[in-house]
Amino acid sequence: RRAGRVRPALRLDHAHVRPGEVLAVTGASGCGKSTLLAVLLGFVRPDTGRVVVGGLDLADLDVELWRQEIAWVPQVPGLVSGTVGSNVRLGAPAATDGDVRRALRDASADDLRPDRPVGESGLGLSSGERRRVGLARAFLRVRAGGARILLMDEPTAGLDAEREHAVLATLRDVAATGVAVVVVAHRAEAVTAADRRLHLETPTGVLA
């Protein structure tokens, strides 16, 4: 339940995702998809039930240490003043220039020069370019920063079919390294790329 609200933002009996698996989360607007990601990130605590990570209750873990295990792509990636490359490198500050270029390729963003200037909040980039920079940052965090969980909220929204196909192929490659991937998705292509689907409804979630 979100603060100040009586009605639960999410009701879910049970769900799980394994290392090396892509789980697509689907459902109508307002059914709790983004709330589920907020719970997994430790931003929201469930009123009842618990989140179990490797047999441990998330409520008992250091949330900052937990978030170090996660790469996260929100609907609107947060960008800062600098360059494309410096924004990607926020995912893994010790990454090499080669790592950054690979991450851009992974995100179908190799048309964006790493030295291209970026203003505060992504000024100077289109919404699709900002999204691809956010994707590249998350992929870098997984490949060079050690994250073992990848959470994504509508990662291919606004991308053309060719770029969407490339990004989804990267998701499969990332999962194949043992990373657990959770993708909130509306588009059919993203759902079909998943190993399993969690469809959220009101008031329960149904695992398909």
Coordinates of N, CA and C in Angstrom, one line a residue:
R1 N 0.8 -1.2 0.0 CA 0.0 0.0 0.0 C 0.9 1.2 0.0
R2 N 0.6 2.2 -0.9 CA 1.3 3.4 -1.0 C 0.9 4.3 0.2
A3 N 1.9 5.1 0.7 CA 1.6 6.0 1.8 C 0.4 6.9 1.5
G4 N -0.5 7.0 2.5 CA -1.6 7.9 2.4 C -2.8 7.3 1.7
R5 N -2.7 6.0 1.2 CA -3.8 5.4 0.4 C -4.4 4.3 1.2
V6 N -5.7 4.1 1.1 CA -6.4 3.0 1.8 C -6.3 1.8 0.9
R7 N -6.5 1.9 -0.4 CA -6.6 0.8 -1.3 C -5.2 0.3 -1.6
P8 N -5.0 -1.0 -1.5 CA -3.6 -1.6 -1.8 C -3.2 -1.3 -3.2
A9 N -1.9 -0.9 -3.4 CA -1.4 -0.6 -4.7 C -1.0 -1.9 -5.4
L10 N -0.9 -3.0 -4.7 CA -0.5 -4.3 -5.3 C -0.9 -5.4 -4.4
R11 N -1.5 -6.4 -5.0 CA -1.8 -7.7 -4.2 C -1.3 -8.8 -5.0
L12 N -0.4 -9.6 -4.4 CA 0.3 -10.7 -5.1 C 0.4 -11.9 -4.1
D13 N -0.1 -13.0 -4.5 CA 0.0 -14.2 -3.7 C 1.4 -14.7 -3.6
H14 N 2.0 -14.9 -4.8 CA 3.4 -15.5 -4.8 C 4.0 -15.3 -6.2
A15 N 5.3 -15.1 -6.2 CA 6.0 -15.0 -7.5 C 7.5 -15.2 -7.2
H16 N 8.2 -15.7 -8.2 CA 9.6 -15.8 -8.0 C 10.3 -15.7 -9.4
V17 N 11.6 -15.3 -9.3 CA 12.4 -15.3 -10.5 C 13.8 -15.9 -10.1
R18 N 14.3 -16.7 -11.0 CA 15.5 -17.4 -10.8 C 16.7 -16.7 -11.5
P19 N 17.9 -17.0 -11.0 CA 19.1 -16.5 -11.8 C 19.1 -17.1 -13.2
G20 N 19.4 -16.3 -14.1 CA 19.4 -16.8 -15.5 C 18.1 -16.7 -16.2
E21 N 17.1 -16.1 -15.6 CA 15.7 -16.1 -16.1 C 15.2 -14.7 -16.4
V22 N 14.4 -14.6 -17.5 CA 13.7 -13.3 -17.8 C 12.3 -13.5 -17.4
L23 N 11.8 -12.6 -16.5 CA 10.4 -12.6 -16.1 C 9.7 -11.4 -16.6
A24 N 8.7 -11.5 -17.4 CA 7.9 -10.3 -17.9 C 6.7 -10.1 -16.9
V25 N 6.6 -8.9 -16.5 CA 5.4 -8.5 -15.6 C 4.5 -7.7 -16.5
T26 N 3.2 -8.1 -16.6 CA 2.2 -7.5 -17.4 C 1.0 -7.2 -16.6
G27 N 0.1 -6.4 -17.2 CA -1.1 -6.0 -16.5 C -1.6 -4.6 -16.9
A28 N -2.8 -4.3 -16.6 CA -3.4 -3.0 -17.0 C -2.7 -1.9 -16.1
S29 N -2.8 -0.7 -16.6 CA -2.3 0.5 -15.8 C -3.0 0.5 -14.5
G30 N -2.1 0.7 -13.4 CA -2.6 0.8 -12.1 C -2.8 -0.5 -11.3
C31 N -2.3 -1.6 -11.9 CA -2.4 -2.9 -11.3 C -1.3 -3.1 -10.3
G32 N -0.2 -2.3 -10.3 CA 0.9 -2.5 -9.4 C 2.2 -2.9 -10.0
K33 N 2.4 -2.8 -11.3 CA 3.6 -3.3 -11.9 C 4.8 -2.4 -11.4
S34 N 4.7 -1.1 -11.4 CA 5.8 -0.3 -10.9 C 5.9 -0.4 -9.4
T35 N 4.8 -0.6 -8.7 CA 4.9 -0.8 -7.3 C 5.7 -2.1 -6.9
L36 N 5.5 -3.1 -7.7 CA 6.3 -4.4 -7.5 C 7.8 -4.1 -7.7
L37 N 8.2 -3.3 -8.7 CA 9.6 -3.0 -8.8 C 10.1 -2.2 -7.6
A38 N 9.2 -1.2 -7.1 CA 9.6 -0.4 -6.0 C 9.8 -1.3 -4.7
V39 N 9.0 -2.3 -4.6 CA 9.2 -3.3 -3.5 C 10.5 -4.0 -3.6
L40 N 10.8 -4.5 -4.8 CA 12.1 -5.2 -5.1 C 13.3 -4.3 -4.8
L41 N 13.1 -3.1 -5.1 CA 14.2 -2.1 -4.9 C 14.4 -1.7 -3.4
G42 N 13.4 -2.1 -2.6 CA 13.4 -1.7 -1.2 C 12.9 -0.3 -0.9
F43 N 12.3 0.3 -1.9 CA 11.7 1.7 -1.7 C 10.3 1.6 -1.0
V44 N 9.6 0.5 -1.1 CA 8.3 0.3 -0.5 C 8.4 -1.1 0.2
R45 N 7.9 -1.1 1.5 CA 7.8 -2.3 2.2 C 6.3 -2.9 2.1
P46 N 6.2 -4.2 1.9 CA 4.8 -4.7 1.8 C 4.2 -4.7 3.2
D47 N 2.8 -4.5 3.2 CA 2.1 -4.5 4.5 C 2.1 -5.9 5.1
T48 N 1.9 -6.9 4.2 CA 1.9 -8.3 4.6 C 2.8 -9.1 3.7
G49 N 3.2 -10.2 4.1 CA 4.1 -11.0 3.3 C 5.5 -10.5 3.4
R50 N 6.4 -11.1 2.5 CA 7.8 -10.7 2.5 C 8.4 -11.0 1.2
V51 N 9.6 -10.3 1.0 CA 10.4 -10.6 -0.2 C 11.6 -11.4 0.3
V52 N 11.8 -12.5 -0.3 CA 12.9 -13.4 0.1 C 14.0 -13.5 -0.9
V53 N 15.2 -13.2 -0.5 CA 16.4 -13.2 -1.4 C 17.4 -14.2 -0.9
G54 N 17.5 -15.3 -1.7 CA 18.5 -16.3 -1.3 C 18.2 -16.9 0.1
G55 N 16.9 -17.0 0.4 CA 16.5 -17.5 1.7 C 16.4 -16.5 2.8
L56 N 16.8 -15.3 2.6 CA 16.8 -14.2 3.6 C 15.7 -13.2 3.3
D57 N 15.1 -12.7 4.4 CA 14.0 -11.7 4.2 C 14.7 -10.4 3.9
L58 N 14.2 -9.7 2.8 CA 14.7 -8.4 2.4 C 14.7 -7.4 3.5
A59 N 13.7 -7.5 4.3 CA 13.5 -6.6 5.4 C 14.7 -6.6 6.4
D60 N 15.4 -7.8 6.5 CA 16.5 -8.0 7.4 C 17.8 -7.6 6.8
L61 N 17.9 -7.3 5.5 CA 19.1 -7.0 4.8 C 19.4 -5.5 4.8
D62 N 20.7 -5.1 4.6 CA 21.1 -3.8 4.5 C 20.6 -3.3 3.1
V63 N 19.7 -2.4 3.0 CA 19.0 -2.0 1.7 C 20.1 -1.4 0.7
E64 N 21.0 -0.7 1.2 CA 22.0 -0.1 0.3 C 22.9 -1.2 -0.3
L65 N 23.3 -2.2 0.5 CA 24.1 -3.3 0.0 C 23.2 -4.1 -1.0
W66 N 22.0 -4.3 -0.7 CA 21.1 -5.0 -1.6 C 21.0 -4.3 -3.0
R67 N 20.9 -2.9 -2.9 CA 20.7 -2.2 -4.2 C 22.0 -2.2 -5.0
Q68 N 23.2 -2.5 -4.4 CA 24.4 -2.7 -5.1 C 24.3 -3.9 -6.1
E69 N 23.4 -4.8 -5.7 CA 23.3 -6.0 -6.6 C 22.3 -5.8 -7.7
I70 N 21.7 -4.6 -7.8 CA 20.7 -4.4 -8.8 C 21.1 -3.3 -9.8
A71 N 20.8 -3.6 -11.1 CA 20.8 -2.6 -12.2 C 19.3 -2.2 -12.5
W72 N 19.0 -0.9 -12.6 CA 17.6 -0.5 -12.6 C 17.4 0.5 -13.7
V73 N 16.4 0.2 -14.6 CA 16.0 1.1 -15.7 C 14.6 1.6 -15.4
P74 N 14.4 2.8 -14.9 CA 13.1 3.3 -14.8 C 12.5 3.8 -16.1
Q75 N 11.2 4.2 -16.1 CA 10.6 4.6 -17.4 C 11.3 5.9 -17.9
V76 N 11.7 6.7 -17.0 CA 12.5 8.0 -17.3 C 13.8 7.9 -16.7
P77 N 14.9 7.5 -17.3 CA 16.2 7.4 -16.7 C 16.7 8.7 -16.3
G78 N 17.3 8.8 -15.1 CA 17.9 10.0 -14.6 C 19.2 10.3 -15.2
L79 N 19.4 11.4 -15.9 CA 20.7 11.8 -16.5 C 21.2 13.1 -15.9
V80 N 22.5 13.2 -15.9 CA 23.1 14.4 -15.3 C 23.9 15.1 -16.3
S81 N 24.3 16.4 -16.0 CA 25.1 17.2 -17.0 C 26.5 16.5 -17.1
G82 N 26.9 16.4 -18.4 CA 28.2 15.7 -18.7 C 28.2 15.3 -20.1
T83 N 28.5 14.0 -20.3 CA 28.5 13.4 -21.7 C 27.7 12.1 -21.6
V84 N 27.5 11.6 -22.8 CA 26.8 10.3 -22.9 C 27.7 9.3 -22.2
G85 N 29.0 9.3 -22.4 CA 29.8 8.3 -21.7 C 29.9 8.4 -20.2
S86 N 29.9 9.7 -19.7 CA 29.9 9.8 -18.3 C 28.6 9.4 -17.6
N87 N 27.5 9.5 -18.3 CA 26.2 9.1 -17.8 C 26.1 7.6 -17.8
V88 N 26.7 6.9 -18.9 CA 26.7 5.5 -18.9 C 27.6 4.9 -17.8
R89 N 28.7 5.6 -17.6 CA 29.7 5.1 -16.6 C 29.2 5.2 -15.2
L90 N 28.2 6.0 -14.9 CA 27.6 6.0 -13.6 C 27.2 4.6 -13.1
G91 N 26.9 3.7 -14.1 CA 26.6 2.3 -13.7 C 27.8 1.5 -13.2
A92 N 29.0 1.9 -13.5 CA 30.2 1.2 -13.1 C 31.4 2.2 -13.2
P93 N 31.6 3.0 -12.2 CA 32.6 4.1 -12.4 C 34.0 3.6 -12.8
A94 N 34.4 2.4 -12.5 CA 35.7 1.9 -12.8 C 35.8 1.3 -14.2
A95 N 34.7 1.3 -14.9 CA 34.6 0.7 -16.3 C 35.6 1.4 -17.2
T96 N 36.1 0.6 -18.2 CA 37.0 1.2 -19.2 C 36.1 1.8 -20.3
D97 N 36.8 2.6 -21.2 CA 36.2 3.2 -22.4 C 35.6 2.1 -23.2
G98 N 36.3 1.0 -23.3 CA 35.8 -0.2 -24.1 C 34.5 -0.7 -23.5
D99 N 34.5 -0.8 -22.2 CA 33.3 -1.3 -21.5 C 32.1 -0.4 -21.9
V100 N 32.3 0.9 -21.9 CA 31.3 1.9 -22.2 C 30.8 1.7 -23.6
R101 N 31.7 1.6 -24.5 CA 31.3 1.4 -25.9 C 30.5 0.1 -26.1
R102 N 30.9 -0.9 -25.4 CA 30.1 -2.2 -25.5 C 28.7 -2.0 -25.0
A103 N 28.6 -1.3 -23.8 CA 27.3 -1.1 -23.3 C 26.4 -0.3 -24.2
L104 N 27.0 0.7 -24.9 CA 26.2 1.4 -25.9 C 25.7 0.5 -27.0
R105 N 26.6 -0.3 -27.4 CA 26.2 -1.3 -28.5 C 25.1 -2.2 -28.0
D106 N 25.2 -2.7 -26.7 CA 24.2 -3.6 -26.1 C 22.9 -2.9 -26.1
A107 N 22.8 -1.6 -25.9 CA 21.6 -0.8 -25.9 C 21.2 -0.3 -27.2
S108 N 21.8 -0.8 -28.3 CA 21.5 -0.3 -29.6 C 21.7 1.3 -29.7
A109 N 22.7 1.7 -29.0 CA 23.0 3.2 -28.9 C 24.4 3.5 -29.4
D110 N 24.9 2.7 -30.3 CA 26.3 2.9 -30.8 C 26.3 4.1 -31.7
D111 N 25.2 4.7 -32.1 CA 25.2 5.9 -32.9 C 25.4 7.1 -32.0
L112 N 25.4 6.9 -30.7 CA 25.6 8.0 -29.7 C 27.1 8.0 -29.3
R113 N 27.8 9.1 -29.7 CA 29.2 9.2 -29.3 C 29.4 9.3 -27.8
P114 N 30.3 8.6 -27.2 CA 30.5 8.8 -25.7 C 30.8 10.2 -25.3
D115 N 31.5 11.0 -26.2 CA 31.8 12.3 -25.8 C 30.8 13.4 -26.2
R116 N 29.6 12.9 -26.6 CA 28.5 13.8 -26.9 C 28.0 14.5 -25.6
P117 N 27.9 15.9 -25.6 CA 27.5 16.6 -24.4 C 26.0 16.2 -24.1
V118 N 25.8 16.2 -22.8 CA 24.4 16.0 -22.3 C 24.2 17.0 -21.2
G119 N 23.0 17.7 -21.3 CA 22.7 18.7 -20.3 C 21.9 18.0 -19.1
E120 N 21.7 18.8 -18.1 CA 21.0 18.3 -16.9 C 19.6 17.7 -17.3
S121 N 19.3 16.5 -16.7 CA 18.1 15.8 -17.0 C 18.0 15.3 -18.4
G122 N 19.2 15.2 -19.1 CA 19.3 14.7 -20.5 C 19.0 15.7 -21.5
L123 N 19.1 17.0 -21.2 CA 18.9 18.1 -22.1 C 19.8 17.9 -23.3
G124 N 19.2 18.0 -24.5 CA 20.0 17.8 -25.8 C 19.8 16.4 -26.4
L125 N 19.2 15.5 -25.6 CA 18.9 14.2 -26.1 C 17.4 14.0 -26.3
S126 N 17.0 13.2 -27.3 CA 15.6 12.9 -27.4 C 15.2 11.9 -26.3
S127 N 13.9 11.7 -26.2 CA 13.4 10.7 -25.2 C 13.9 9.3 -25.5
G128 N 13.9 9.0 -26.7 CA 14.5 7.6 -27.1 C 16.0 7.5 -26.8
E129 N 16.7 8.6 -27.1 CA 18.1 8.6 -26.8 C 18.4 8.5 -25.3
R130 N 17.6 9.2 -24.5 CA 17.8 9.1 -23.0 C 17.5 7.7 -22.6
R131 N 16.5 7.1 -23.1 CA 16.1 5.7 -22.7 C 17.3 4.8 -23.0
R132 N 17.9 4.9 -24.2 CA 19.0 4.1 -24.6 C 20.2 4.3 -23.8
V133 N 20.5 5.5 -23.3 CA 21.6 5.8 -22.4 C 21.3 5.1 -21.1
G134 N 20.1 5.2 -20.6 CA 19.7 4.5 -19.4 C 19.9 3.0 -19.5
L135 N 19.5 2.4 -20.6 CA 19.7 1.0 -20.9 C 21.2 0.6 -20.9
A136 N 22.0 1.5 -21.5 CA 23.4 1.2 -21.6 C 24.0 1.2 -20.2
R137 N 23.6 2.2 -19.4 CA 24.1 2.3 -18.0 C 23.8 1.0 -17.2
A138 N 22.6 0.5 -17.4 CA 22.2 -0.7 -16.7 C 23.0 -1.9 -17.2
F139 N 23.2 -2.0 -18.5 CA 23.9 -3.2 -19.0 C 25.4 -3.1 -18.5
L140 N 25.9 -1.9 -18.5 CA 27.3 -1.7 -17.9 C 27.4 -2.2 -16.5
R141 N 26.3 -1.8 -15.7 CA 26.3 -2.2 -14.3 C 26.3 -3.7 -14.1
V142 N 25.7 -4.4 -15.0 CA 25.7 -5.8 -15.0 C 27.0 -6.4 -15.4
R143 N 27.5 -6.0 -16.6 CA 28.7 -6.6 -17.1 C 30.0 -6.2 -16.5
A144 N 30.0 -4.9 -16.0 CA 31.3 -4.5 -15.4 C 31.2 -4.1 -13.9
G145 N 29.9 -4.0 -13.4 CA 29.7 -3.5 -12.0 C 29.3 -4.6 -11.1
G146 N 29.1 -5.8 -11.6 CA 28.8 -6.9 -10.7 C 27.3 -7.1 -10.3
A147 N 26.4 -6.3 -10.9 CA 25.0 -6.5 -10.5 C 24.5 -7.8 -11.0
R148 N 23.7 -8.5 -10.2 CA 23.2 -9.8 -10.5 C 21.7 -9.8 -10.7
I149 N 21.0 -8.7 -10.6 CA 19.6 -8.5 -10.8 C 19.4 -7.3 -11.7
L150 N 18.6 -7.5 -12.7 CA 18.3 -6.4 -13.7 C 16.8 -6.1 -13.7
L151 N 16.4 -4.9 -13.2 CA 15.0 -4.5 -13.2 C 14.7 -3.5 -14.2
M152 N 13.7 -3.6 -15.0 CA 13.4 -2.7 -16.1 C 11.9 -2.4 -16.2
D153 N 11.6 -1.1 -16.3 CA 10.2 -0.6 -16.4 C 10.0 -0.1 -17.8
E154 N 9.3 -0.9 -18.7 CA 9.1 -0.5 -20.1 C 10.3 -0.2 -20.8
P155 N 11.3 -1.0 -20.9 CA 12.7 -0.7 -21.4 C 12.7 -0.4 -22.9
T156 N 11.7 -0.9 -23.7 CA 11.8 -0.7 -25.1 C 10.7 0.3 -25.6
A157 N 10.0 0.9 -24.7 CA 9.0 1.9 -25.1 C 9.6 3.0 -25.9
G158 N 9.1 3.3 -27.1 CA 9.6 4.4 -27.9 C 10.7 4.0 -28.8
L159 N 11.1 2.7 -28.8 CA 12.2 2.3 -29.7 C 11.6 1.7 -30.9
D160 N 12.2 1.8 -32.1 CA 11.7 1.2 -33.3 C 11.9 -0.3 -33.2
A161 N 11.4 -1.0 -34.1 CA 11.4 -2.5 -34.1 C 12.8 -3.1 -34.1
E162 N 13.7 -2.5 -34.9 CA 15.0 -3.0 -35.0 C 15.8 -2.8 -33.7
R163 N 15.7 -1.6 -33.1 CA 16.4 -1.4 -31.8 C 15.7 -2.2 -30.7
E164 N 14.4 -2.4 -30.7 CA 13.8 -3.2 -29.7 C 14.3 -4.6 -29.8
H165 N 14.4 -5.2 -31.0 CA 14.9 -6.5 -31.2 C 16.3 -6.7 -30.7
A166 N 17.2 -5.7 -30.9 CA 18.6 -5.7 -30.5 C 18.6 -5.7 -28.9
V167 N 17.8 -4.8 -28.3 CA 17.8 -4.7 -26.9 C 17.3 -6.0 -26.2
L168 N 16.3 -6.6 -26.8 CA 15.8 -7.8 -26.2 C 16.8 -9.0 -26.4
A169 N 17.6 -8.9 -27.5 CA 18.6 -9.9 -27.6 C 19.7 -9.8 -26.5
T170 N 20.0 -8.5 -26.2 CA 20.9 -8.3 -25.1 C 20.4 -8.8 -23.8
L171 N 19.1 -8.6 -23.5 CA 18.5 -9.1 -22.3 C 18.7 -10.6 -22.2
R172 N 18.5 -11.3 -23.3 CA 18.7 -12.8 -23.3 C 20.2 -13.1 -23.0
D173 N 21.1 -12.4 -23.6 CA 22.5 -12.6 -23.4 C 22.9 -12.4 -21.9
V174 N 22.3 -11.3 -21.3 CA 22.6 -10.9 -19.9 C 22.1 -12.0 -19.0
A175 N 20.8 -12.5 -19.3 CA 20.3 -13.6 -18.5 C 21.1 -14.8 -18.5
A176 N 21.7 -15.1 -19.7 CA 22.5 -16.3 -19.9 C 23.7 -16.3 -19.0
T177 N 24.1 -15.2 -18.5 CA 25.3 -15.1 -17.6 C 24.9 -15.4 -16.1
G178 N 23.6 -15.7 -15.9 CA 23.1 -16.0 -14.5 C 22.4 -14.8 -13.8
V179 N 22.2 -13.7 -14.6 CA 21.5 -12.6 -14.0 C 20.0 -12.8 -14.1
A180 N 19.3 -12.5 -13.0 CA 17.8 -12.5 -12.9 C 17.3 -11.2 -13.5
V181 N 16.4 -11.3 -14.5 CA 15.9 -10.1 -15.2 C 14.4 -10.0 -15.0
V182 N 13.9 -8.9 -14.5 CA 12.5 -8.6 -14.3 C 12.1 -7.4 -15.2
V183 N 11.2 -7.6 -16.2 CA 10.9 -6.6 -17.1 C 9.4 -6.3 -17.0
V184 N 9.0 -5.0 -16.7 CA 7.6 -4.6 -16.8 C 7.4 -4.3 -18.3
A185 N 6.4 -4.9 -18.9 CA 6.2 -4.8 -20.4 C 4.8 -4.7 -20.8
H186 N 4.5 -3.9 -21.8 CA 3.2 -3.9 -22.5 C 3.3 -4.5 -23.9
R187 N 4.5 -4.2 -24.5 CA 4.6 -4.6 -25.9 C 4.8 -6.1 -26.0
A188 N 4.2 -6.7 -27.0 CA 4.2 -8.2 -27.2 C 5.6 -8.7 -27.4
E189 N 6.4 -8.0 -28.1 CA 7.8 -8.5 -28.3 C 8.6 -8.7 -27.0
A190 N 8.4 -7.8 -26.1 CA 9.1 -7.9 -24.8 C 8.6 -9.1 -24.0
V191 N 7.3 -9.4 -24.1 CA 6.7 -10.5 -23.4 C 7.2 -11.8 -24.0
T192 N 7.2 -11.9 -25.3 CA 7.6 -13.2 -25.9 C 9.1 -13.5 -25.7
A193 N 9.9 -12.5 -25.4 CA 11.3 -12.7 -25.1 C 11.6 -13.3 -23.7
A194 N 10.6 -13.3 -22.9 CA 10.7 -13.7 -21.5 C 10.6 -15.2 -21.4
D195 N 11.1 -15.8 -20.3 CA 10.9 -17.2 -20.0 C 9.6 -17.5 -19.4
R196 N 9.1 -16.5 -18.6 CA 7.8 -16.6 -17.9 C 7.2 -15.3 -17.8
R197 N 5.9 -15.3 -17.6 CA 5.1 -14.0 -17.5 C 4.3 -14.0 -16.2
L198 N 4.4 -12.9 -15.5 CA 3.6 -12.7 -14.3 C 2.6 -11.6 -14.6
H199 N 1.3 -12.0 -14.7 CA 0.2 -11.1 -15.1 C -0.4 -10.6 -13.8
L200 N -0.4 -9.3 -13.6 CA -1.0 -8.7 -12.4 C -2.4 -8.2 -12.7
E201 N -3.3 -8.6 -11.8 CA -4.7 -8.1 -11.9 C -5.1 -7.6 -10.5
T202 N -6.2 -7.0 -10.5 CA -6.8 -6.6 -9.2 C -7.9 -7.6 -8.8
P203 N -7.7 -8.3 -7.7 CA -6.8 -8.1 -6.6 C -5.6 -9.0 -6.5
T204 N -5.5 -10.0 -7.5 CA -4.4 -11.0 -7.3 C -3.5 -11.0 -8.5
G205 N -2.4 -11.6 -8.3 CA -1.5 -11.9 -9.5 C -1.6 -13.3 -9.9
V206 N -1.5 -13.5 -11.2 CA -1.6 -14.9 -11.7 C -0.3 -15.2 -12.5
L207 N 0.4 -16.2 -12.1 CA 1.7 -16.6 -12.8 C 1.4 -17.5 -13.9
A208 N 1.9 -17.1 -15.1 CA 1.6 -17.9 -16.3 C 2.9 -18.6 -16.8

